[in-house]
Amino acid sequence: MSAQPFANIRIVLVNTSHPGNIGGAARAMKNMGLLRLYLVAPQEYPSDKAVWRSAGATDVLDNAVVVETLDEAIAGCSLVVGTSARERRIPWPLLDPRQCGESVWAEAASHEVALVFGREDRGLTNEELHKCNYHVHIPANPDYSSLNLATAVQVISYEIRMAYLLAAEGKTLPQHQWDMPPVEAQAMESYYEHLEQTLAELDFLDRDNPKQTMTRLRRLYNRIRMDQMELNILRGVLTAVQNYVHYSGKVMTKFGLKPGLDSMRDLTKEVKPRDKSAE
């Protein structure tokens, strides 16, 4: 089996504060055959400390891509997995490291995949985790569960390596072929913006007090993993809804009525149903 899927896997480190951890992560990656490192707004990089800790994995550091935002780091990826060390208020689809390695290796055969690791002291923010299809949790000793960043990268990279070796021995099922490619991360972000705008226009969502509506909708769609055709259909539905609201408002204005759903509801209440008993 070809090791080409390794080229589609990127390790993303967000806002790393200690350059030595960047070097340690690069070493862990190269040990397991991963070479694509993305750094989101590192606090200190380039750094001699990173080179020293990489123990010879300088090619990974030399080719690292440094960006300012997570959106840039995951652009073009159809599967994004974020590391999470604690329970969240709204639970997300969760993988253990073995499941993560198997999923990443299987999907990397056909498209780009990103594994996102957070800050040393507080991990990923909720907003960053909401951009992920799945979360992966390393089940460490609950009495001492704090993992060094490079160690966490090593664990996940190892499981990807094991998935590769298992596939190379021909012990996995043939990969299922879908009829359309999966949606990339930036396309999903555009969809969420479109969805939020439409729900606000319908007065379904209060942008000043959205509560957890968009978070739960993100979880729903991230869990489903839409393909490009499915996303195009849903974008078309949202556009049709917006057009309906817009032109309905113009008609109401023409007849001296205030545009909006409240006026439409009031108008509906004024229309009395026909009394069929009188016929």
CSV table of C-alpha atoms in Angstrom, one decimal:
chain,number,residue,atom,x,y,z
A,1,MET,CA,0.0,0.0,0.0
A,2,SER,CA,1.2,3.5,-0.8
A,3,ALA,CA,2.0,5.9,2.0
A,4,GLN,CA,0.6,8.8,-0.1
A,5,PRO,CA,-2.2,9.6,2.4
A,6,PHE,CA,0.5,10.9,4.8
A,7,ALA,CA,0.8,13.8,2.5
A,8,ASN,CA,-2.9,14.7,3.1
A,9,ILE,CA,-2.6,14.8,6.9
A,10,ARG,CA,-1.6,18.1,8.6
A,11,ILE,CA,-0.9,18.6,12.3
A,12,VAL,CA,-2.1,22.0,13.5
A,13,LEU,CA,-0.8,23.6,16.7
A,14,VAL,CA,-2.8,26.6,17.9
A,15,ASN,CA,-1.1,29.6,19.7
A,16,THR,CA,1.8,27.5,21.1
A,17,SER,CA,3.6,29.4,23.8
A,18,HIS,CA,6.7,27.3,24.2
A,19,PRO,CA,8.8,26.8,21.1
A,20,GLY,CA,10.3,23.7,22.5
A,21,ASN,CA,6.9,22.1,22.2
A,22,ILE,CA,6.9,22.9,18.5
A,23,GLY,CA,10.2,21.1,18.1
A,24,GLY,CA,9.0,18.2,20.2
A,25,ALA,CA,5.8,17.9,18.1
A,26,ALA,CA,7.9,18.0,14.9
A,27,ARG,CA,10.0,15.1,16.2
A,28,ALA,CA,6.9,13.1,17.2
A,29,MET,CA,5.5,13.6,13.7
A,30,LYS,CA,8.6,12.6,11.8
A,31,ASN,CA,8.9,9.5,14.0
A,32,MET,CA,5.5,8.3,12.7
A,33,GLY,CA,5.9,9.5,9.1
A,34,LEU,CA,3.9,12.8,9.3
A,35,LEU,CA,5.6,15.8,7.8
A,36,ARG,CA,3.0,18.6,7.4
A,37,LEU,CA,3.0,21.0,10.3
A,38,TYR,CA,0.8,24.1,10.6
A,39,LEU,CA,1.3,26.7,13.3
A,40,VAL,CA,-1.5,29.2,14.2
A,41,ALA,CA,-0.1,32.4,15.7
A,42,PRO,CA,2.8,30.8,17.7
A,43,GLN,CA,4.0,33.1,20.4
A,44,GLU,CA,7.7,32.5,19.6
A,45,TYR,CA,8.8,31.1,16.3
A,46,PRO,CA,11.2,30.6,14.6
A,47,SER,CA,13.3,29.6,17.6
A,48,ASP,CA,16.6,27.8,18.3
A,49,LYS,CA,14.7,26.0,21.1
A,50,ALA,CA,12.4,24.4,18.6
A,51,VAL,CA,15.3,23.3,16.5
A,52,TRP,CA,17.1,21.8,19.5
A,53,ARG,CA,14.0,19.9,20.7
A,54,SER,CA,13.2,18.6,17.2
A,55,ALA,CA,16.3,16.3,17.4
A,56,GLY,CA,16.9,16.3,13.7
A,57,ALA,CA,13.4,16.8,12.4
A,58,THR,CA,14.4,20.2,11.1
A,59,ASP,CA,12.8,19.4,7.7
A,60,VAL,CA,9.4,19.4,9.4
A,61,LEU,CA,10.2,22.8,11.0
A,62,ASP,CA,11.6,24.3,7.8
A,63,ASN,CA,8.5,23.4,5.9
A,64,ALA,CA,6.0,24.4,8.6
A,65,VAL,CA,3.2,26.8,7.5
A,66,VAL,CA,2.7,29.7,9.8
A,67,VAL,CA,-0.8,31.4,9.7
A,68,GLU,CA,-2.7,33.8,11.8
A,69,THR,CA,-6.0,32.0,12.1
A,70,LEU,CA,-7.4,28.5,12.5
A,71,ASP,CA,-9.6,29.0,9.5
A,72,GLU,CA,-6.4,29.4,7.4
A,73,ALA,CA,-4.8,26.3,8.9
A,74,ILE,CA,-7.8,24.0,8.1
A,75,ALA,CA,-8.7,25.6,4.7
A,76,GLY,CA,-9.1,22.8,2.1
A,77,CYS,CA,-9.7,20.1,4.7
A,78,SER,CA,-12.8,17.9,4.6
A,79,LEU,CA,-12.2,16.3,8.0
A,80,VAL,CA,-11.1,18.3,11.0
A,81,VAL,CA,-10.5,16.6,14.4
A,82,GLY,CA,-9.8,18.7,17.5
A,83,THR,CA,-8.2,17.5,20.7
A,84,SER,CA,-10.3,18.1,23.8
A,85,ALA,CA,-9.2,17.2,27.4
A,86,ARG,CA,-12.5,17.9,29.2
A,87,GLU,CA,-16.3,17.5,29.0
A,88,ARG,CA,-18.1,20.3,27.3
A,89,ARG,CA,-21.5,21.9,28.1
A,90,ILE,CA,-22.7,20.6,24.7
A,91,PRO,CA,-21.1,17.2,24.0
A,92,TRP,CA,-19.6,16.7,20.5
A,93,PRO,CA,-19.1,13.5,18.5
A,94,LEU,CA,-16.1,12.0,20.3
A,95,LEU,CA,-13.3,9.6,19.2
A,96,ASP,CA,-10.7,7.8,21.1
A,97,PRO,CA,-7.1,7.9,19.7
A,98,ARG,CA,-7.5,4.5,18.0
A,99,GLN,CA,-10.7,5.5,16.3
A,100,CYS,CA,-9.2,8.8,15.4
A,101,GLY,CA,-6.1,7.1,13.7
A,102,GLU,CA,-8.4,4.8,11.7
A,103,SER,CA,-10.7,7.6,10.6
A,104,VAL,CA,-7.9,9.9,9.6
A,105,TRP,CA,-6.0,7.3,7.7
A,106,ALA,CA,-9.1,6.1,5.8
A,107,GLU,CA,-10.1,9.6,4.8
A,108,ALA,CA,-6.6,10.9,4.0
A,109,ALA,CA,-6.6,8.5,1.0
A,110,SER,CA,-9.0,10.9,-0.8
A,111,HIS,CA,-8.9,14.4,0.8
A,112,GLU,CA,-7.1,16.7,3.2
A,113,VAL,CA,-7.4,16.0,7.0
A,114,ALA,CA,-6.4,18.3,9.9
A,115,LEU,CA,-5.7,17.3,13.5
A,116,VAL,CA,-5.9,20.4,15.7
A,117,PHE,CA,-4.0,20.7,19.1
A,118,GLY,CA,-4.6,23.6,21.4
A,119,ARG,CA,-2.7,25.8,23.8
A,120,GLU,CA,-0.5,24.2,26.5
A,121,ASP,CA,-2.4,25.8,29.4
A,122,ARG,CA,-6.0,25.8,28.2
A,123,GLY,CA,-6.4,23.8,25.0
A,124,LEU,CA,-8.8,24.9,22.3
A,125,THR,CA,-11.6,27.4,22.8
A,126,ASN,CA,-15.2,26.4,22.3
A,127,GLU,CA,-15.3,28.5,19.1
A,128,GLU,CA,-12.3,26.6,17.7
A,129,LEU,CA,-13.7,23.2,18.7
A,130,HIS,CA,-17.0,24.1,17.0
A,131,LYS,CA,-15.1,24.2,13.7
A,132,CYS,CA,-14.2,20.5,14.1
A,133,ASN,CA,-16.2,17.5,12.8
A,134,TYR,CA,-15.1,15.3,15.8
A,135,HIS,CA,-13.2,15.7,19.0
A,136,VAL,CA,-10.6,13.2,20.1
A,137,HIS,CA,-9.8,12.6,23.8
A,138,ILE,CA,-6.8,10.8,25.1
A,139,PRO,CA,-8.0,8.8,28.2
A,140,ALA,CA,-5.0,9.5,30.5
A,141,ASN,CA,-4.8,8.7,34.2
A,142,PRO,CA,-7.6,10.8,35.8
A,143,ASP,CA,-5.4,11.5,38.8
A,144,TYR,CA,-2.7,13.0,36.5
A,145,SER,CA,-4.2,13.7,33.2
A,146,SER,CA,-2.2,16.7,32.0
A,147,LEU,CA,-0.3,15.8,28.8
A,148,ASN,CA,2.6,17.7,27.3
A,149,LEU,CA,1.7,19.0,23.9
A,150,ALA,CA,4.3,17.0,22.0
A,151,THR,CA,3.3,13.9,23.9
A,152,ALA,CA,-0.3,14.3,22.8
A,153,VAL,CA,0.9,14.7,19.2
A,154,GLN,CA,3.0,11.5,19.6
A,155,VAL,CA,0.0,9.5,20.8
A,156,ILE,CA,-2.3,10.5,17.9
A,157,SER,CA,0.5,10.2,15.3
A,158,TYR,CA,1.3,6.7,16.6
A,159,GLU,CA,-2.4,5.7,16.1
A,160,ILE,CA,-2.3,7.0,12.6
A,161,ARG,CA,0.9,5.0,12.0
A,162,MET,CA,-0.8,1.9,13.3
A,163,ALA,CA,-3.8,2.4,11.1
A,164,TYR,CA,-1.4,2.7,8.1
A,165,LEU,CA,0.4,-0.5,9.0
A,166,LEU,CA,-2.9,-2.4,9.5
A,167,ALA,CA,-4.1,-1.2,6.1
A,168,ALA,CA,-0.7,-2.2,4.5
A,169,GLU,CA,-1.2,-5.7,5.7
A,170,GLY,CA,-4.6,-5.8,4.0
A,171,LYS,CA,-6.7,-6.4,7.1
A,172,THR,CA,-9.1,-3.5,6.5
A,173,LEU,CA,-12.3,-3.4,4.5
A,174,PRO,CA,-12.3,-1.8,1.1
A,175,GLN,CA,-12.8,2.0,1.4
A,176,HIS,CA,-16.4,3.0,0.7
A,177,GLN,CA,-16.7,5.2,-2.4
A,178,TRP,CA,-19.1,8.1,-2.1
A,179,ASP,CA,-20.6,9.8,-5.2
A,180,MET,CA,-19.6,13.3,-4.2
A,181,PRO,CA,-16.6,14.7,-2.4
A,182,PRO,CA,-17.1,15.9,1.2
A,183,VAL,CA,-17.5,19.5,2.1
A,184,GLU,CA,-14.4,21.5,3.0
A,185,ALA,CA,-14.1,23.5,6.2
A,186,GLN,CA,-14.3,26.9,4.7
A,187,ALA,CA,-17.5,26.0,2.7
A,188,MET,CA,-19.1,24.9,6.0
A,189,GLU,CA,-18.2,28.2,7.6
A,190,SER,CA,-19.8,30.1,4.8
A,191,TYR,CA,-22.9,27.9,5.2
A,192,TYR,CA,-23.1,28.6,8.9
A,193,GLU,CA,-22.9,32.3,8.2
A,194,HIS,CA,-25.7,32.0,5.6
A,195,LEU,CA,-27.8,29.9,8.0
A,196,GLU,CA,-27.4,32.3,10.9
A,197,GLN,CA,-28.3,35.3,8.7
A,198,THR,CA,-31.4,33.5,7.4
A,199,LEU,CA,-32.6,32.4,10.8
A,200,ALA,CA,-32.2,36.0,12.0
A,201,GLU,CA,-34.2,37.3,9.1
A,202,LEU,CA,-37.0,34.8,10.0
A,203,ASP,CA,-36.9,36.1,13.6
A,204,PHE,CA,-36.1,32.5,14.7
A,205,LEU,CA,-32.7,33.6,16.0
A,206,ASP,CA,-32.0,36.6,18.1
A,207,ARG,CA,-28.4,37.7,17.3
A,208,ASP,CA,-28.2,39.6,20.5
A,209,ASN,CA,-29.2,36.6,22.5
A,210,PRO,CA,-28.6,33.5,20.3
A,211,LYS,CA,-28.2,31.1,23.3
A,212,GLN,CA,-26.8,27.7,22.0
A,213,THR,CA,-28.8,27.6,18.8
A,214,MET,CA,-25.9,27.9,16.3
A,215,THR,CA,-23.7,25.7,18.5
A,216,ARG,CA,-26.2,22.9,18.4
A,217,LEU,CA,-26.8,23.3,14.6
A,218,ARG,CA,-23.0,23.2,14.0
A,219,ARG,CA,-22.8,20.0,16.0
A,220,LEU,CA,-25.7,18.5,13.9
A,221,TYR,CA,-24.1,19.3,10.6
A,222,ASN,CA,-20.6,18.5,11.6
A,223,ARG,CA,-21.8,15.1,12.8
A,224,ILE,CA,-23.6,14.4,9.5
A,225,ARG,CA,-20.5,15.3,7.3
A,226,MET,CA,-22.3,16.6,4.2
A,227,ASP,CA,-21.0,16.2,0.7
A,228,GLN,CA,-20.7,19.2,-1.7
A,229,MET,CA,-24.0,18.5,-3.5
A,230,GLU,CA,-25.9,18.3,-0.2
A,231,LEU,CA,-24.4,21.6,0.9
A,232,ASN,CA,-25.4,23.2,-2.4
A,233,ILE,CA,-29.0,22.0,-2.0
A,234,LEU,CA,-29.2,23.5,1.5
A,235,ARG,CA,-27.6,26.8,0.4
A,236,GLY,CA,-30.3,26.9,-2.3
A,237,VAL,CA,-33.0,26.3,0.3
A,238,LEU,CA,-31.7,29.2,2.4
A,239,THR,CA,-31.5,31.5,-0.6
A,240,ALA,CA,-35.1,30.6,-1.5
A,241,VAL,CA,-36.3,31.4,2.1
A,242,GLN,CA,-34.5,34.7,2.0
A,243,ASN,CA,-36.0,35.6,-1.4
A,244,TYR,CA,-39.5,34.7,0.0
A,245,VAL,CA,-39.0,36.9,3.0
A,246,HIS,CA,-37.7,39.8,0.9
A,247,TYR,CA,-40.5,39.8,-1.7
A,248,SER,CA,-43.2,39.1,0.9
A,249,GLY,CA,-42.0,42.2,2.7
A,250,LYS,CA,-42.2,44.3,-0.5
A,251,VAL,CA,-45.8,43.2,-1.1
A,252,MET,CA,-46.8,44.0,2.5
A,253,THR,CA,-45.2,47.4,2.1
A,254,LYS,CA,-47.2,48.0,-1.1
A,255,PHE,CA,-50.4,47.5,0.9
A,256,GLY,CA,-49.4,49.7,3.7
A,257,LEU,CA,-48.4,46.9,6.1
A,258,LYS,CA,-45.2,46.7,8.1
A,259,PRO,CA,-42.8,44.1,6.7
A,260,GLY,CA,-41.9,41.2,9.0
A,261,LEU,CA,-43.2,37.9,10.3
A,262,ASP,CA,-45.1,39.5,13.2
A,263,SER,CA,-47.2,41.5,10.7
A,264,MET,CA,-47.8,38.3,8.7
A,265,ARG,CA,-48.9,36.5,11.8
A,266,ASP,CA,-51.3,39.3,12.8
A,267,LEU,CA,-52.7,39.4,9.3
A,268,THR,CA,-53.3,35.6,9.4
A,269,LYS,CA,-55.2,36.0,12.7
A,270,GLU,CA,-57.5,38.6,11.2
A,271,VAL,CA,-58.6,36.2,8.4
A,272,LYS,CA,-61.4,34.1,9.9
A,273,PRO,CA,-61.9,30.5,8.7
A,274,ARG,CA,-64.9,29.8,6.5
A,275,ASP,CA,-67.9,28.4,8.4
A,276,LYS,CA,-68.7,25.3,6.4
A,277,SER,CA,-71.9,24.6,8.5
A,278,ALA,CA,-73.5,27.6,6.8
A,279,GLU,CA,-73.1,26.1,3.3
